Amino acid sequence: MRTRLGVVGTGVIGGSFALAARNAGIVEQVLGFDAEQGVCERALALGVVDRCVTSIEELVAGTDLVLVAVPVAVTADCVRECLDAGAKFVMEAGSVKGEVLEALGTLADNKFVSVHPIAGSDQSGPEAARADMFQERLVVVMDKGSEVLKREAGALWCACGATCTEMESGLHDRLLAVTSHLPHLLAFCYMNVVAQADTESLKPLVGPGFRDFTRIARADAVVWQNIFAANRAELTAQVERFQTELEKLRAAIDHPEVMRESLRAASDKLDVLR
Protein backbone atom coordinates (compact mmCIF):
# COMPACT_ATOMS: atom_id res chain seq x y z
CA MET A 1 0.00 0.00 0.00
CA ARG A 2 1.56 3.27 -1.13
CA THR A 3 0.22 5.71 1.44
CA ARG A 4 2.40 8.73 0.71
CA LEU A 5 1.93 10.43 -2.66
CA GLY A 6 4.26 12.97 -4.20
CA VAL A 7 2.97 15.20 -7.01
CA VAL A 8 5.35 16.98 -9.37
CA GLY A 9 3.15 19.62 -10.95
CA THR A 10 0.27 20.60 -8.69
CA GLY A 11 -2.10 21.84 -11.40
CA VAL A 12 -5.38 20.43 -12.64
CA ILE A 13 -4.28 16.82 -13.33
CA GLY A 14 -1.77 16.41 -10.53
CA GLY A 15 -4.07 18.20 -8.10
CA SER A 16 -7.13 16.20 -9.14
CA PHE A 17 -5.26 12.91 -8.70
CA ALA A 18 -4.13 14.02 -5.24
CA LEU A 19 -7.71 14.87 -4.24
CA ALA A 20 -9.18 11.71 -5.77
CA ALA A 21 -6.56 9.41 -4.24
CA ARG A 22 -7.03 10.94 -0.81
CA ASN A 23 -10.83 10.69 -1.08
CA ALA A 24 -10.53 7.06 -2.15
CA GLY A 25 -8.43 6.29 0.93
CA ILE A 26 -5.43 5.05 -1.04
CA VAL A 27 -3.09 7.78 0.18
CA GLU A 28 -2.84 9.41 3.58
CA GLN A 29 -0.44 12.25 2.80
CA VAL A 30 0.31 14.27 -0.33
CA LEU A 31 3.53 16.19 -0.87
CA GLY A 32 3.69 18.71 -3.70
CA PHE A 33 6.49 20.18 -5.75
CA ASP A 34 6.10 22.73 -8.52
CA ALA A 35 8.65 24.67 -10.53
CA GLU A 36 6.59 27.74 -9.61
CA GLN A 37 6.57 27.70 -5.83
CA GLY A 38 3.56 29.98 -5.75
CA VAL A 39 1.47 27.34 -7.54
CA CYS A 40 2.31 24.75 -4.89
CA GLU A 41 1.52 27.23 -2.14
CA ARG A 42 -1.91 27.79 -3.69
CA ALA A 43 -2.42 24.03 -3.81
CA LEU A 44 -1.52 23.87 -0.12
CA ALA A 45 -3.96 26.66 0.76
CA LEU A 46 -6.71 24.85 -1.15
CA GLY A 47 -6.05 21.54 0.62
CA VAL A 48 -4.90 19.84 -2.59
CA VAL A 49 -1.55 18.94 -1.01
CA ASP A 50 -0.60 18.53 2.64
CA ARG A 51 2.91 19.93 2.36
CA CYS A 52 5.02 21.74 -0.22
CA VAL A 53 8.66 20.80 -0.71
CA THR A 54 11.39 22.74 -2.47
CA SER A 55 13.04 19.99 -4.50
CA ILE A 56 12.26 16.71 -6.23
CA GLU A 57 14.85 15.01 -4.00
CA GLU A 58 12.93 16.09 -0.90
CA LEU A 59 9.65 14.96 -2.43
CA VAL A 60 10.99 11.52 -3.36
CA ALA A 61 12.52 11.01 0.10
CA GLY A 62 9.12 11.52 1.73
CA THR A 63 6.86 9.46 -0.56
CA ASP A 64 6.12 5.95 -1.85
CA LEU A 65 4.62 6.98 -5.18
CA VAL A 66 5.26 9.96 -7.46
CA LEU A 67 2.96 11.34 -10.14
CA VAL A 68 4.61 13.64 -12.68
CA ALA A 69 2.04 15.99 -14.26
CA VAL A 70 4.05 18.72 -15.96
CA PRO A 71 4.30 20.13 -19.52
CA VAL A 72 5.44 17.42 -21.91
CA ALA A 73 8.64 19.28 -22.82
CA VAL A 74 10.02 18.74 -19.30
CA THR A 75 8.32 15.44 -18.45
CA ALA A 76 11.23 13.13 -19.29
CA ASP A 77 13.68 15.29 -17.30
CA CYS A 78 11.35 15.28 -14.27
CA VAL A 79 10.86 11.50 -14.43
CA ARG A 80 14.61 10.98 -14.74
CA GLU A 81 15.25 13.26 -11.77
CA CYS A 82 12.71 11.33 -9.67
CA LEU A 83 14.33 8.00 -10.55
CA ASP A 84 17.85 9.33 -9.94
CA ALA A 85 16.66 10.46 -6.50
CA GLY A 86 15.60 6.89 -5.68
CA ALA A 87 11.86 6.94 -6.35
CA LYS A 88 10.23 3.54 -5.88
CA PHE A 89 7.41 4.09 -8.38
CA VAL A 90 6.86 6.97 -10.81
CA MET A 91 3.88 7.63 -13.09
CA GLU A 92 3.64 10.42 -15.66
CA ALA A 93 0.31 11.60 -17.01
CA GLY A 94 1.06 13.62 -20.14
CA SER A 95 -0.88 13.86 -23.40
CA VAL A 96 1.98 12.77 -25.72
CA LYS A 97 3.96 9.57 -25.15
CA GLY A 98 6.39 8.77 -27.97
CA GLU A 99 8.82 11.61 -27.35
CA VAL A 100 8.86 11.05 -23.57
CA LEU A 101 9.36 7.29 -23.76
CA GLU A 102 12.05 7.63 -26.42
CA ALA A 103 13.93 10.13 -24.24
CA LEU A 104 13.77 7.82 -21.22
CA GLY A 105 14.79 4.66 -23.09
CA THR A 106 15.18 1.66 -20.80
CA LEU A 107 16.01 3.79 -17.75
CA ALA A 108 12.50 3.62 -16.36
CA ASP A 109 11.42 0.07 -17.23
CA ASN A 110 11.25 -1.29 -13.69
CA LYS A 111 10.03 1.72 -11.69
CA PHE A 112 7.95 3.74 -14.13
CA VAL A 113 4.55 3.65 -15.83
CA SER A 114 3.26 6.10 -18.40
CA VAL A 115 -0.47 6.84 -18.30
CA HIS A 116 -2.88 9.31 -19.85
CA PRO A 117 -6.17 10.15 -18.16
CA ILE A 118 -8.66 11.25 -20.83
CA ALA A 119 -9.90 14.04 -18.60
CA GLY A 120 -9.07 17.62 -17.82
CA SER A 121 -10.33 21.17 -17.99
CA ASP A 122 -9.93 24.31 -20.06
CA GLN A 123 -8.91 25.89 -16.74
CA SER A 124 -5.45 25.47 -15.23
CA GLY A 125 -3.81 25.47 -11.84
CA PRO A 126 -4.80 23.88 -8.53
CA GLU A 127 -7.99 25.94 -8.45
CA ALA A 128 -9.32 23.76 -11.28
CA ALA A 129 -8.51 20.46 -9.51
CA ARG A 130 -11.50 18.26 -8.64
CA ALA A 131 -11.76 15.01 -6.69
CA ASP A 132 -14.27 13.67 -9.24
CA MET A 133 -12.18 14.55 -12.30
CA PHE A 134 -11.61 10.91 -13.24
CA GLN A 135 -15.03 9.50 -12.43
CA GLU A 136 -16.19 7.35 -15.37
CA ARG A 137 -13.22 8.54 -17.43
CA LEU A 138 -10.78 6.38 -19.36
CA VAL A 139 -7.13 6.19 -18.34
CA VAL A 140 -4.78 4.79 -20.98
CA VAL A 141 -1.84 2.82 -19.58
CA MET A 142 1.07 2.54 -22.01
CA ASP A 143 2.23 -0.99 -22.77
CA LYS A 144 5.88 -0.29 -21.95
CA GLY A 145 7.30 -1.35 -18.57
CA SER A 146 6.75 -3.73 -15.68
CA GLU A 147 3.54 -5.77 -15.78
CA VAL A 148 3.32 -5.59 -11.99
CA LEU A 149 3.56 -1.79 -11.93
CA LYS A 150 1.12 -1.42 -14.85
CA ARG A 151 -1.43 -3.42 -12.88
CA GLU A 152 -0.76 -1.33 -9.79
CA ALA A 153 -1.12 1.89 -11.78
CA GLY A 154 -4.41 0.66 -13.21
CA ALA A 155 -5.69 -0.21 -9.74
CA LEU A 156 -4.79 3.26 -8.44
CA TRP A 157 -6.65 5.05 -11.21
CA CYS A 158 -9.63 2.71 -10.98
CA ALA A 159 -9.83 3.49 -7.25
CA CYS A 160 -10.15 7.14 -8.33
CA GLY A 161 -13.21 6.26 -10.40
CA ALA A 162 -11.62 5.66 -13.80
CA THR A 163 -11.57 2.67 -16.12
CA CYS A 164 -8.27 1.61 -17.67
CA THR A 165 -7.06 0.22 -20.95
CA GLU A 166 -3.58 -0.60 -22.24
CA MET A 167 -2.22 0.83 -25.49
CA GLU A 168 0.97 1.13 -27.50
CA SER A 169 2.42 4.64 -27.35
CA GLY A 170 2.58 5.24 -31.12
CA LEU A 171 -1.08 4.32 -31.53
CA HIS A 172 -1.97 6.53 -28.56
CA ASP A 173 -0.26 9.57 -30.09
CA ARG A 174 -1.87 8.95 -33.48
CA LEU A 175 -5.38 8.71 -32.02
CA LEU A 176 -4.94 11.65 -29.63
CA ALA A 177 -3.87 13.83 -32.56
CA VAL A 178 -7.39 13.25 -33.93
CA THR A 179 -9.50 13.42 -30.77
CA SER A 180 -7.67 16.10 -28.77
CA HIS A 181 -4.71 17.84 -30.38
CA LEU A 182 -6.35 18.82 -33.69
CA PRO A 183 -9.54 20.15 -32.00
CA HIS A 184 -7.47 22.34 -29.70
CA LEU A 185 -5.40 23.64 -32.61
CA LEU A 186 -8.56 24.47 -34.55
CA ALA A 187 -10.15 26.26 -31.59
CA PHE A 188 -7.06 28.44 -31.16
CA CYS A 189 -6.95 29.09 -34.92
CA TYR A 190 -10.63 30.02 -35.06
CA MET A 191 -10.23 32.52 -32.23
CA ASN A 192 -7.37 34.16 -34.14
CA VAL A 193 -9.83 34.59 -37.02
CA VAL A 194 -12.47 36.00 -34.66
CA ALA A 195 -9.91 38.44 -33.28
CA GLN A 196 -9.72 40.07 -36.72
CA ALA A 197 -13.39 41.06 -36.55
CA ASP A 198 -15.11 43.80 -34.57
CA THR A 199 -15.52 41.97 -31.26
CA GLU A 200 -17.96 44.53 -29.86
CA SER A 201 -20.30 43.90 -32.78
CA LEU A 202 -19.91 40.14 -32.44
CA LYS A 203 -20.53 40.01 -28.69
CA PRO A 204 -24.36 40.27 -28.71
CA LEU A 205 -24.52 37.49 -31.31
CA VAL A 206 -22.46 34.92 -29.40
CA GLY A 207 -24.57 31.84 -28.71
CA PRO A 208 -24.21 28.23 -27.51
CA GLY A 209 -22.55 27.06 -30.73
CA PHE A 210 -19.76 29.61 -30.38
CA ARG A 211 -19.27 28.76 -26.70
CA ASP A 212 -19.20 25.00 -27.36
CA PHE A 213 -16.65 25.34 -30.14
CA THR A 214 -14.34 27.84 -28.46
CA ARG A 215 -14.30 26.63 -24.83
CA ILE A 216 -11.01 24.78 -25.22
CA ALA A 217 -9.30 27.85 -26.67
CA ARG A 218 -9.04 29.01 -23.03
CA ALA A 219 -6.52 26.22 -22.39
CA ASP A 220 -3.00 27.05 -21.23
CA ALA A 221 -0.87 28.26 -24.16
CA VAL A 222 2.42 26.88 -22.83
CA VAL A 223 0.97 23.44 -22.16
CA TRP A 224 -0.57 23.21 -25.62
CA GLN A 225 2.43 24.60 -27.51
CA ASN A 226 4.43 21.81 -25.87
CA ILE A 227 1.85 19.18 -26.84
CA PHE A 228 1.70 20.36 -30.45
CA ALA A 229 5.49 20.29 -30.74
CA ALA A 230 5.85 16.88 -29.09
CA ASN A 231 3.28 15.28 -31.40
CA ARG A 232 4.23 17.31 -34.47
CA ALA A 233 4.31 14.47 -37.02
CA GLU A 234 0.89 13.04 -36.15
CA LEU A 235 -0.68 16.48 -35.72
CA THR A 236 0.72 17.73 -39.03
CA ALA A 237 -0.80 14.73 -40.80
CA GLN A 238 -4.21 15.49 -39.29
CA VAL A 239 -3.95 19.20 -40.18
CA GLU A 240 -3.30 18.23 -43.80
CA ARG A 241 -6.36 15.95 -43.80
CA PHE A 242 -8.43 18.75 -42.29
CA GLN A 243 -7.25 21.20 -44.93
CA THR A 244 -8.32 18.74 -47.65
CA GLU A 245 -11.80 18.35 -46.13
CA LEU A 246 -12.15 22.10 -45.60
CA GLU A 247 -11.34 22.73 -49.24
CA LYS A 248 -13.97 20.16 -50.27
CA LEU A 249 -16.59 21.96 -48.20
CA ARG A 250 -15.55 25.35 -49.52
CA ALA A 251 -15.98 24.04 -53.06
CA ALA A 252 -19.37 22.51 -52.13
CA ILE A 253 -20.88 25.83 -51.03
CA ASP A 254 -22.13 26.41 -54.57
CA HIS A 255 -23.37 22.81 -54.90
CA PRO A 256 -26.23 22.33 -52.40
CA GLU A 257 -26.71 18.58 -52.89
CA VAL A 258 -23.01 17.86 -52.47
CA MET A 259 -22.95 20.04 -49.36
CA ARG A 260 -26.02 18.32 -47.86
CA GLU A 261 -24.51 14.88 -48.37
CA SER A 262 -21.25 15.96 -46.79
CA LEU A 263 -23.03 17.43 -43.77
CA ARG A 264 -25.22 14.34 -43.35
CA ALA A 265 -22.16 12.08 -43.47
CA ALA A 266 -20.49 14.17 -40.78
CA SER A 267 -23.58 14.07 -38.57
CA ASP A 268 -23.91 10.30 -38.97
CA LYS A 269 -20.30 9.78 -37.93
CA LEU A 270 -20.83 11.92 -34.83
CA ASP A 271 -23.78 9.75 -33.82
CA VAL A 272 -21.50 6.71 -33.92
CA LEU A 273 -18.76 8.25 -31.81
CA ARG A 274 -20.89 9.80 -29.04
Coordinates of N, CA, C and O in Angstrom, one line a residue, residues 8-141:
V8 N 4.5 16.0 -8.7 CA 5.4 17.0 -9.4 C 4.5 17.7 -10.4 O 4.1 17.1 -11.4
G9 N 4.1 18.9 -10.1 CA 3.2 19.6 -11.0 C 1.8 19.6 -10.3 O 1.1 18.6 -10.4
T10 N 1.5 20.6 -9.6 CA 0.3 20.6 -8.7 C -0.9 21.3 -9.3 O -1.7 21.9 -8.7
G11 N -1.0 21.2 -10.7 CA -2.1 21.8 -11.4 C -3.3 21.0 -11.5 O -3.6 20.1 -10.6
V12 N -4.1 21.1 -12.6 CA -5.4 20.4 -12.6 C -5.3 18.9 -12.6 O -6.1 18.3 -11.9
I13 N -4.4 18.3 -13.3 CA -4.3 16.8 -13.3 C -3.6 16.3 -12.1 O -4.1 15.4 -11.4
G14 N -2.4 16.8 -11.7 CA -1.8 16.4 -10.5 C -2.6 16.7 -9.3 O -2.7 15.8 -8.4
G15 N -3.2 17.9 -9.2 CA -4.1 18.2 -8.1 C -5.3 17.3 -8.0 O -5.7 16.9 -6.9
S16 N -5.9 17.0 -9.1 CA -7.1 16.2 -9.1 C -6.8 14.8 -8.7 O -7.6 14.1 -8.0
F17 N -5.6 14.3 -9.1 CA -5.3 12.9 -8.7 C -5.0 12.9 -7.2 O -5.4 11.9 -6.5
A18 N -4.4 13.9 -6.7 CA -4.1 14.0 -5.2 C -5.5 14.0 -4.5 O -5.6 13.3 -3.5
L19 N -6.4 14.8 -4.9 CA -7.7 14.9 -4.2 C -8.5 13.5 -4.4 O -9.0 13.1 -3.4
A20 N -8.5 13.0 -5.5 CA -9.2 11.7 -5.8 C -8.6 10.6 -5.0 O -9.3 9.7 -4.4
A21 N -7.2 10.5 -5.0 CA -6.6 9.4 -4.2 C -6.8 9.5 -2.7 O -7.0 8.5 -2.0
R22 N -6.8 10.8 -2.2 CA -7.0 10.9 -0.8 C -8.5 10.6 -0.5 O -8.8 9.9 0.5
N23 N -9.4 11.0 -1.3 CA -10.8 10.7 -1.1 C -11.1 9.2 -1.1 O -12.0 8.7 -0.4
A24 N -10.4 8.5 -2.0 CA -10.5 7.1 -2.1 C -9.9 6.3 -1.0 O -10.0 5.1 -0.9
G25 N -9.1 7.0 -0.2 CA -8.4 6.3 0.9 C -7.2 5.5 0.6 O -6.7 4.7 1.3
I26 N -6.6 5.8 -0.6 CA -5.4 5.0 -1.0 C -4.1 5.8 -0.7 O -3.1 5.2 -0.8
V27 N -4.3 7.1 -0.3 CA -3.1 7.8 0.2 C -3.5 8.5 1.4 O -4.7 9.0 1.6
E28 N -2.6 8.7 2.3 CA -2.8 9.4 3.6 C -2.2 10.8 3.6 O -2.7 11.7 4.3
Q29 N -1.2 11.0 2.8 CA -0.4 12.2 2.8 C 0.0 12.6 1.4 O 0.4 11.7 0.6
V30 N -0.1 13.8 1.0 CA 0.3 14.3 -0.3 C 1.3 15.4 -0.2 O 1.1 16.4 0.4
L31 N 2.5 15.2 -0.8 CA 3.5 16.2 -0.9 C 3.5 16.8 -2.3 O 3.3 16.0 -3.2
G32 N 3.7 18.1 -2.4 CA 3.7 18.7 -3.7 C 5.0 19.4 -4.0 O 5.6 20.0 -3.1
F33 N 5.4 19.4 -5.3 CA 6.5 20.2 -5.8 C 6.1 20.8 -7.1 O 5.5 20.1 -7.9
D34 N 6.4 22.1 -7.3 CA 6.1 22.7 -8.5 C 7.2 23.7 -8.8 O 7.8 24.3 -7.9
A35 N 7.6 23.8 -10.1 CA 8.7 24.7 -10.5 C 8.3 26.1 -10.1 O 9.2 26.9 -9.9
E36 N 7.0 26.4 -10.1 CA 6.6 27.7 -9.6 C 6.1 27.5 -8.2 O 5.0 27.0 -8.0
Q37 N 6.9 28.0 -7.2 CA 6.6 27.7 -5.8 C 5.2 28.3 -5.4 O 4.5 27.7 -4.6
G38 N 4.8 29.4 -6.1 CA 3.6 30.0 -5.7 C 2.4 29.1 -6.1 O 1.3 29.1 -5.4
V39 N 2.5 28.3 -7.2 CA 1.5 27.3 -7.5 C 1.3 26.3 -6.5 O 0.2 26.0 -6.0
C40 N 2.4 25.8 -6.0 CA 2.3 24.7 -4.9 C 1.7 25.4 -3.6 O 0.9 24.7 -2.9
E41 N 2.1 26.6 -3.3 CA 1.5 27.2 -2.1 C 0.0 27.4 -2.3 O -0.7 27.3 -1.3
R42 N -0.5 27.7 -3.5 CA -1.9 27.8 -3.7 C -2.6 26.4 -3.5 O -3.7 26.3 -2.9
A43 N -1.9 25.4 -4.0 CA -2.4 24.0 -3.8 C -2.5 23.7 -2.3 O -3.5 23.0 -1.9
L44 N -1.5 24.1 -1.6 CA -1.5 23.9 -0.1 C -2.7 24.6 0.5 O -3.4 24.1 1.4
A45 N -2.9 25.9 0.2 CA -4.0 26.7 0.8 C -5.3 26.1 0.4 O -6.3 26.2 1.2
L46 N -5.4 25.4 -0.7 CA -6.7 24.9 -1.2 C -6.9 23.4 -0.6 O -8.0 22.8 -0.8
G47 N -5.9 22.9 0.1 CA -6.0 21.5 0.6 C -5.8 20.5 -0.4 O -6.1 19.3 -0.2
V48 N -5.2 20.8 -1.5 CA -4.9 19.8 -2.6 C -3.7 19.0 -2.2 O -3.7 17.8 -2.4
V49 N -2.7 19.6 -1.6 CA -1.6 18.9 -1.0 C -1.5 19.2 0.5 O -2.0 20.2 1.0
D50 N -0.8 18.3 1.2 CA -0.6 18.5 2.6 C 0.7 19.3 3.0 O 0.7 19.9 4.1
R51 N 1.6 19.2 2.1 CA 2.9 19.9 2.4 C 3.6 20.2 1.0 O 3.6 19.4 0.1
C52 N 4.2 21.4 0.9 CA 5.0 21.7 -0.2 C 6.5 21.5 0.1 O 6.9 21.7 1.2
V53 N 7.2 21.0 -0.9 CA 8.7 20.8 -0.7 C 9.4 21.6 -1.8 O 8.7 22.1 -2.7
T54 N 10.6 21.8 -1.6 CA 11.4 22.7 -2.5 C 12.3 22.0 -3.5 O 13.0 22.7 -4.2
S55 N 12.2 20.7 -3.5 CA 13.0 20.0 -4.5 C 12.4 18.6 -4.8 O 11.7 18.1 -3.9
I56 N 12.7 18.1 -5.9 CA 12.3 16.7 -6.2 C 12.9 15.7 -5.3 O 12.3 14.7 -4.9
E57 N 14.2 15.9 -4.9 CA 14.8 15.0 -4.0 C 14.1 14.9 -2.7 O 13.9 13.8 -2.1
E58 N 13.7 16.1 -2.2 CA 12.9 16.1 -0.9 C 11.6 15.4 -1.1 O 11.1 14.7 -0.2
L59 N 10.9 15.6 -2.2 CA 9.6 15.0 -2.4 C 9.8 13.4 -2.5 O 9.0 12.7 -1.9
V60 N 10.8 13.0 -3.2 CA 11.0 11.5 -3.4 C 11.3 10.9 -2.0 O 10.8 9.8 -1.7
A61 N 12.1 11.6 -1.2 CA 12.5 11.0 0.1 C 11.3 10.8 1.0 O 11.4 9.9 1.9
G62 N 10.3 11.6 0.8 CA 9.1 11.5 1.7 C 7.9 10.8 1.2 O 6.8 10.8 1.8
T63 N 8.0 10.1 0.0 CA 6.9 9.5 -0.6 C 7.1 8.0 -1.1 O 8.3 7.6 -1.2
D64 N 6.0 7.3 -1.3 CA 6.1 6.0 -1.8 C 5.8 5.9 -3.3 O 6.2 5.0 -4.0
L65 N 5.1 6.9 -3.8 CA 4.6 7.0 -5.2 C 4.7 8.4 -5.7 O 4.3 9.3 -4.9
V66 N 5.2 8.6 -6.9 CA 5.3 10.0 -7.5 C 4.5 10.0 -8.8 O 4.6 9.2 -9.6
L67 N 3.6 11.0 -8.9 CA 3.0 11.3 -10.1 C 3.6 12.6 -10.7 O 3.6 13.6 -10.1
V68 N 4.1 12.5 -12.0 CA 4.6 13.6 -12.7 C 3.5 14.2 -13.6 O 3.1 13.4 -14.5
A69 N 3.1 15.4 -13.4 CA 2.0 16.0 -14.3 C 2.5 17.4 -14.6 O 2.0 18.4 -14.1
V70 N 3.4 17.5 -15.6 CA 4.0 18.7 -16.0 C 4.0 18.8 -17.5 O 3.7 17.9 -18.2
P71 N 4.3 20.0 -18.1 CA 4.3 20.1 -19.5 C 5.2 19.1 -20.2 O 6.3 18.7 -19.6
V72 N 4.8 18.6 -21.3 CA 5.4 17.4 -21.9 C 6.9 17.7 -22.2 O 7.7 16.8 -22.2
A73 N 7.3 18.9 -22.5 CA 8.6 19.3 -22.8 C 9.6 19.0 -21.7 O 10.8 18.8 -21.9
V74 N 9.1 19.0 -20.4 CA 10.0 18.7 -19.3 C 9.7 17.4 -18.6 O 10.3 17.1 -17.6
T75 N 8.7 16.7 -19.1 CA 8.3 15.4 -18.4 C 9.4 14.4 -18.3 O 9.7 13.9 -17.2
A76 N 10.2 14.1 -19.4 CA 11.2 13.1 -19.3 C 12.3 13.5 -18.3 O 12.8 12.7 -17.5
D77 N 12.7 14.8 -18.3 CA 13.7 15.3 -17.3 C 13.2 15.1 -15.9 O 13.9 14.7 -15.0
C78 N 11.9 15.4 -15.6 CA 11.3 15.3 -14.3 C 11.3 13.8 -13.8 O 11.6 13.5 -12.7
V79 N 10.9 12.9 -14.8 CA 10.9 11.5 -14.4 C 12.3 11.0 -14.1 O 12.5 10.3 -13.1
R80 N 13.2 11.4 -15.0 CA 14.6 11.0 -14.7 C 15.1 11.5 -13.4 O 15.8 10.7 -12.7
E81 N 14.8 12.7 -13.0 CA 15.3 13.3 -11.8 C 14.6 12.5 -10.6 O 15.3 12.2 -9.6
C82 N 13.4 12.1 -10.7 CA 12.7 11.3 -9.7 C 13.4 10.0 -9.5 O 13.7 9.5 -8.4
L83 N 13.7 9.3 -10.6 CA 14.3 8.0 -10.6 C 15.8 8.1 -10.0 O 16.2 7.3 -9.2
D84 N 16.5 9.1 -10.4 CA 17.9 9.3 -9.9 C 17.9 9.6 -8.4 O 18.8 9.3 -7.7
A85 N 16.8 10.2 -7.9 CA 16.7 10.5 -6.5 C 16.2 9.2 -5.7 O 16.1 9.3 -4.5
G86 N 15.9 8.1 -6.4 CA 15.6 6.9 -5.7 C 14.1 6.6 -5.6 O 13.7 5.8 -4.7
A87 N 13.3 7.2 -6.4 CA 11.9 6.9 -6.3 C 11.6 5.5 -6.6 O 12.2 4.8 -7.4
K88 N 10.6 4.9 -5.8 CA 10.2 3.5 -5.9 C 9.3 3.3 -7.0 O 9.3 2.2 -7.6
F89 N 8.4 4.3 -7.4 CA 7.4 4.1 -8.4 C 7.0 5.5 -8.9 O 6.6 6.3 -8.1
V90 N 7.2 5.7 -10.2 CA 6.9 7.0 -10.8 C 5.8 6.8 -11.9 O 6.0 5.9 -12.8
M91 N 4.8 7.6 -12.0 CA 3.9 7.6 -13.1 C 4.0 9.0 -13.7 O 4.2 10.0 -13.0
E92 N 3.8 9.1 -15.0 CA 3.6 10.4 -15.7 C 2.3 10.4 -16.4 O 1.9 9.4 -16.9
A93 N 1.7 11.6 -16.5 CA 0.3 11.6 -17.0 C 0.1 12.6 -18.2 O -0.9 13.2 -18.3
G94 N 1.1 12.7 -19.0 CA 1.1 13.6 -20.1 C 0.2 13.2 -21.3 O -0.2 12.0 -21.4
S95 N 0.0 14.1 -22.3 CA -0.9 13.9 -23.4 C -0.2 13.3 -24.6 O -0.8 12.8 -25.6
V96 N 1.2 13.3 -24.6 CA 2.0 12.8 -25.7 C 3.0 11.8 -25.1 O 3.6 12.1 -24.1
K97 N 3.2 10.6 -25.8 CA 4.0 9.6 -25.1 C 5.3 9.2 -25.9 O 6.3 9.0 -25.3
G98 N 5.2 9.2 -27.2 CA 6.4 8.8 -28.0 C 7.7 9.5 -27.6 O 8.7 8.9 -27.4
E99 N 7.6 10.8 -27.6 CA 8.8 11.6 -27.4 C 9.4 11.4 -25.9 O 10.6 11.3 -25.7
V100 N 8.4 11.3 -25.0 CA 8.9 11.0 -23.6 C 9.5 9.7 -23.4 O 10.6 9.5 -22.8
L101 N 8.8 8.6 -23.9 CA 9.4 7.3 -23.8 C 10.7 7.1 -24.5 O 11.6 6.4 -24.1
E102 N 10.8 7.7 -25.7 CA 12.0 7.6 -26.4 C 13.2 8.3 -25.6 O 14.3 7.8 -25.6
A103 N 12.9 9.4 -25.0 CA 13.9 10.1 -24.2 C 14.4 9.3 -23.0 O 15.5 9.4 -22.6
L104 N 13.4 8.6 -22.4 CA 13.8 7.8 -21.2 C 14.5 6.5 -21.5 O 15.2 6.0 -20.7
G105 N 14.2 5.9 -22.7 CA 14.8 4.7 -23.1 C 14.4 3.6 -22.1 O 13.3 3.5 -21.7
T106 N 15.4 2.8 -21.7 CA 15.2 1.7 -20.8 C 15.4 2.1 -19.3 O 15.2 1.2 -18.4
L107 N 15.7 3.3 -19.1 CA 16.0 3.8 -17.8 C 14.9 3.5 -16.8 O 15.1 3.1 -15.6
A108 N 13.6 3.6 -17.3 CA 12.5 3.6 -16.4 C 11.7 2.3 -16.4 O 10.6 2.2 -15.8
D109 N 12.2 1.3 -17.0 CA 11.4 0.1 -17.2 C 10.9 -0.6 -16.0 O 9.8 -1.1 -15.9
N110 N 11.6 -0.5 -14.9 CA 11.2 -1.3 -13.7 C 10.6 -0.4 -12.6 O 10.1 -1.0 -11.6
K111 N 10.6 0.9 -12.7 CA 10.0 1.7 -11.7 C 9.1 2.8 -12.2 O 8.8 3.7 -11.5
F112 N 8.6 2.7 -13.5 CA 8.0 3.7 -14.1 C 6.8 3.2 -15.0 O 6.9 2.2 -15.6
V113 N 5.7 3.9 -15.0 CA 4.6 3.6 -15.8 C 4.1 5.0 -16.4 O 3.9 6.0 -15.7
S114 N 3.8 4.9 -17.7 CA 3.3 6.1 -18.4 C 1.8 5.9 -18.6 O 1.3 4.9 -19.1
V115 N 1.0 6.9 -18.2 CA -0.5 6.8 -18.3 C -1.0 8.1 -18.9 O -0.3 9.2 -18.9
H116 N -2.2 8.1 -19.4 CA -2.9 9.3 -19.9 C -4.3 9.3 -19.5 O -5.1 8.6 -20.1
P117 N -4.7 10.0 -18.5 CA -6.2 10.2 -18.2 C -6.9 11.0 -19.2 O -6.4 12.1 -19.4
I118 N -7.9 10.5 -19.8 CA -8.7 11.2 -20.8 C -9.7 12.1 -20.1 O -10.9 11.8 -20.0
A119 N -9.1 13.1 -19.5 CA -9.9 14.0 -18.6 C -9.1 15.3 -18.5 O -8.0 15.4 -18.9
G120 N -9.8 16.3 -18.0 CA -9.1 17.6 -17.8 C -10.0 18.8 -17.8 O -11.2 18.6 -17.6
S121 N -9.5 20.0 -18.1 CA -10.3 21.2 -18.0 C -9.7 22.2 -18.9 O -8.5 22.2 -19.2
D122 N -10.5 23.2 -19.3 CA -9.9 24.3 -20.1 C -9.3 25.3 -19.1 O -8.7 26.3 -19.5
Q123 N -9.5 25.1 -17.8 CA -8.9 25.9 -16.7 C -7.6 25.2 -16.3 O -7.4 24.1 -16.6
S124 N -6.7 26.0 -15.7 CA -5.4 25.5 -15.2 C -5.2 25.8 -13.8 O -5.9 26.6 -13.2
G125 N -4.2 25.2 -13.2 CA -3.8 25.5 -11.8 C -4.6 24.6 -10.8 O -5.6 24.0 -11.2
P126 N -4.1 24.7 -9.6 CA -4.8 23.9 -8.5 C -6.2 24.3 -8.3 O -7.0 23.5 -7.8
E127 N -6.6 25.5 -8.6 CA -8.0 25.9 -8.4 C -9.0 25.1 -9.3 O -10.2 25.0 -9.0
A128 N -8.5 24.5 -10.4 CA -9.3 23.8 -11.3 C -9.3 22.3 -10.9 O -10.0 21.5 -11.5
A129 N -8.6 21.9 -9.9 CA -8.5 20.5 -9.5 C -9.8 20.0 -8.9 O -10.4 20.8 -8.1
R130 N -10.2 18.8 -9.2 CA -11.5 18.3 -8.6 C -11.3 16.8 -8.3 O -10.7 16.0 -9.0
A131 N -11.9 16.4 -7.1 CA -11.8 15.0 -6.7 C -12.5 14.1 -7.6 O -12.1 12.9 -7.7
D132 N -13.5 14.5 -8.4 CA -14.3 13.7 -9.2 C -13.8 13.8 -10.7 O -14.5 13.3 -11.6
M133 N -12.7 14.3 -10.9 CA -12.2 14.6 -12.3 C -12.1 13.3 -13.1 O -12.4 13.3 -14.3
F134 N -11.8 12.1 -12.5 CA -11.6 10.9 -13.2 C -12.8 9.9 -13.2 O -12.7 8.8 -13.7
Q135 N -13.9 10.4 -12.5 CA -15.0 9.5 -12.4 C -15.6 9.2 -13.8 O -15.8 10.0 -14.6
E136 N -15.7 7.9 -14.1 CA -16.2 7.3 -15.4 C -15.4 7.9 -16.6 O -15.9 8.0 -17.7
R137 N -14.1 8.1 -16.3 CA -13.2 8.5 -17.4 C -12.3 7.4 -17.7 O -12.0 6.5 -16.9
L138 N -11.7 7.4 -19.0 CA -10.8 6.4 -19.4 C -9.4 6.8 -19.1 O -9.0 8.0 -19.3
V139 N -8.6 5.9 -18.5 CA -7.1 6.2 -18.3 C -6.4 5.2 -19.2 O -6.6 4.0 -19.1
V140 N -5.6 5.7 -20.1 CA -4.8 4.8 -21.0 C -3.4 4.5 -20.3 O -2.7 5.4 -20.0
V141 N -3.1 3.2 -20.1 CA -1.8 2.8 -19.6 C -1.0 2.3 -20.7 O -1.4 1.4 -21.5

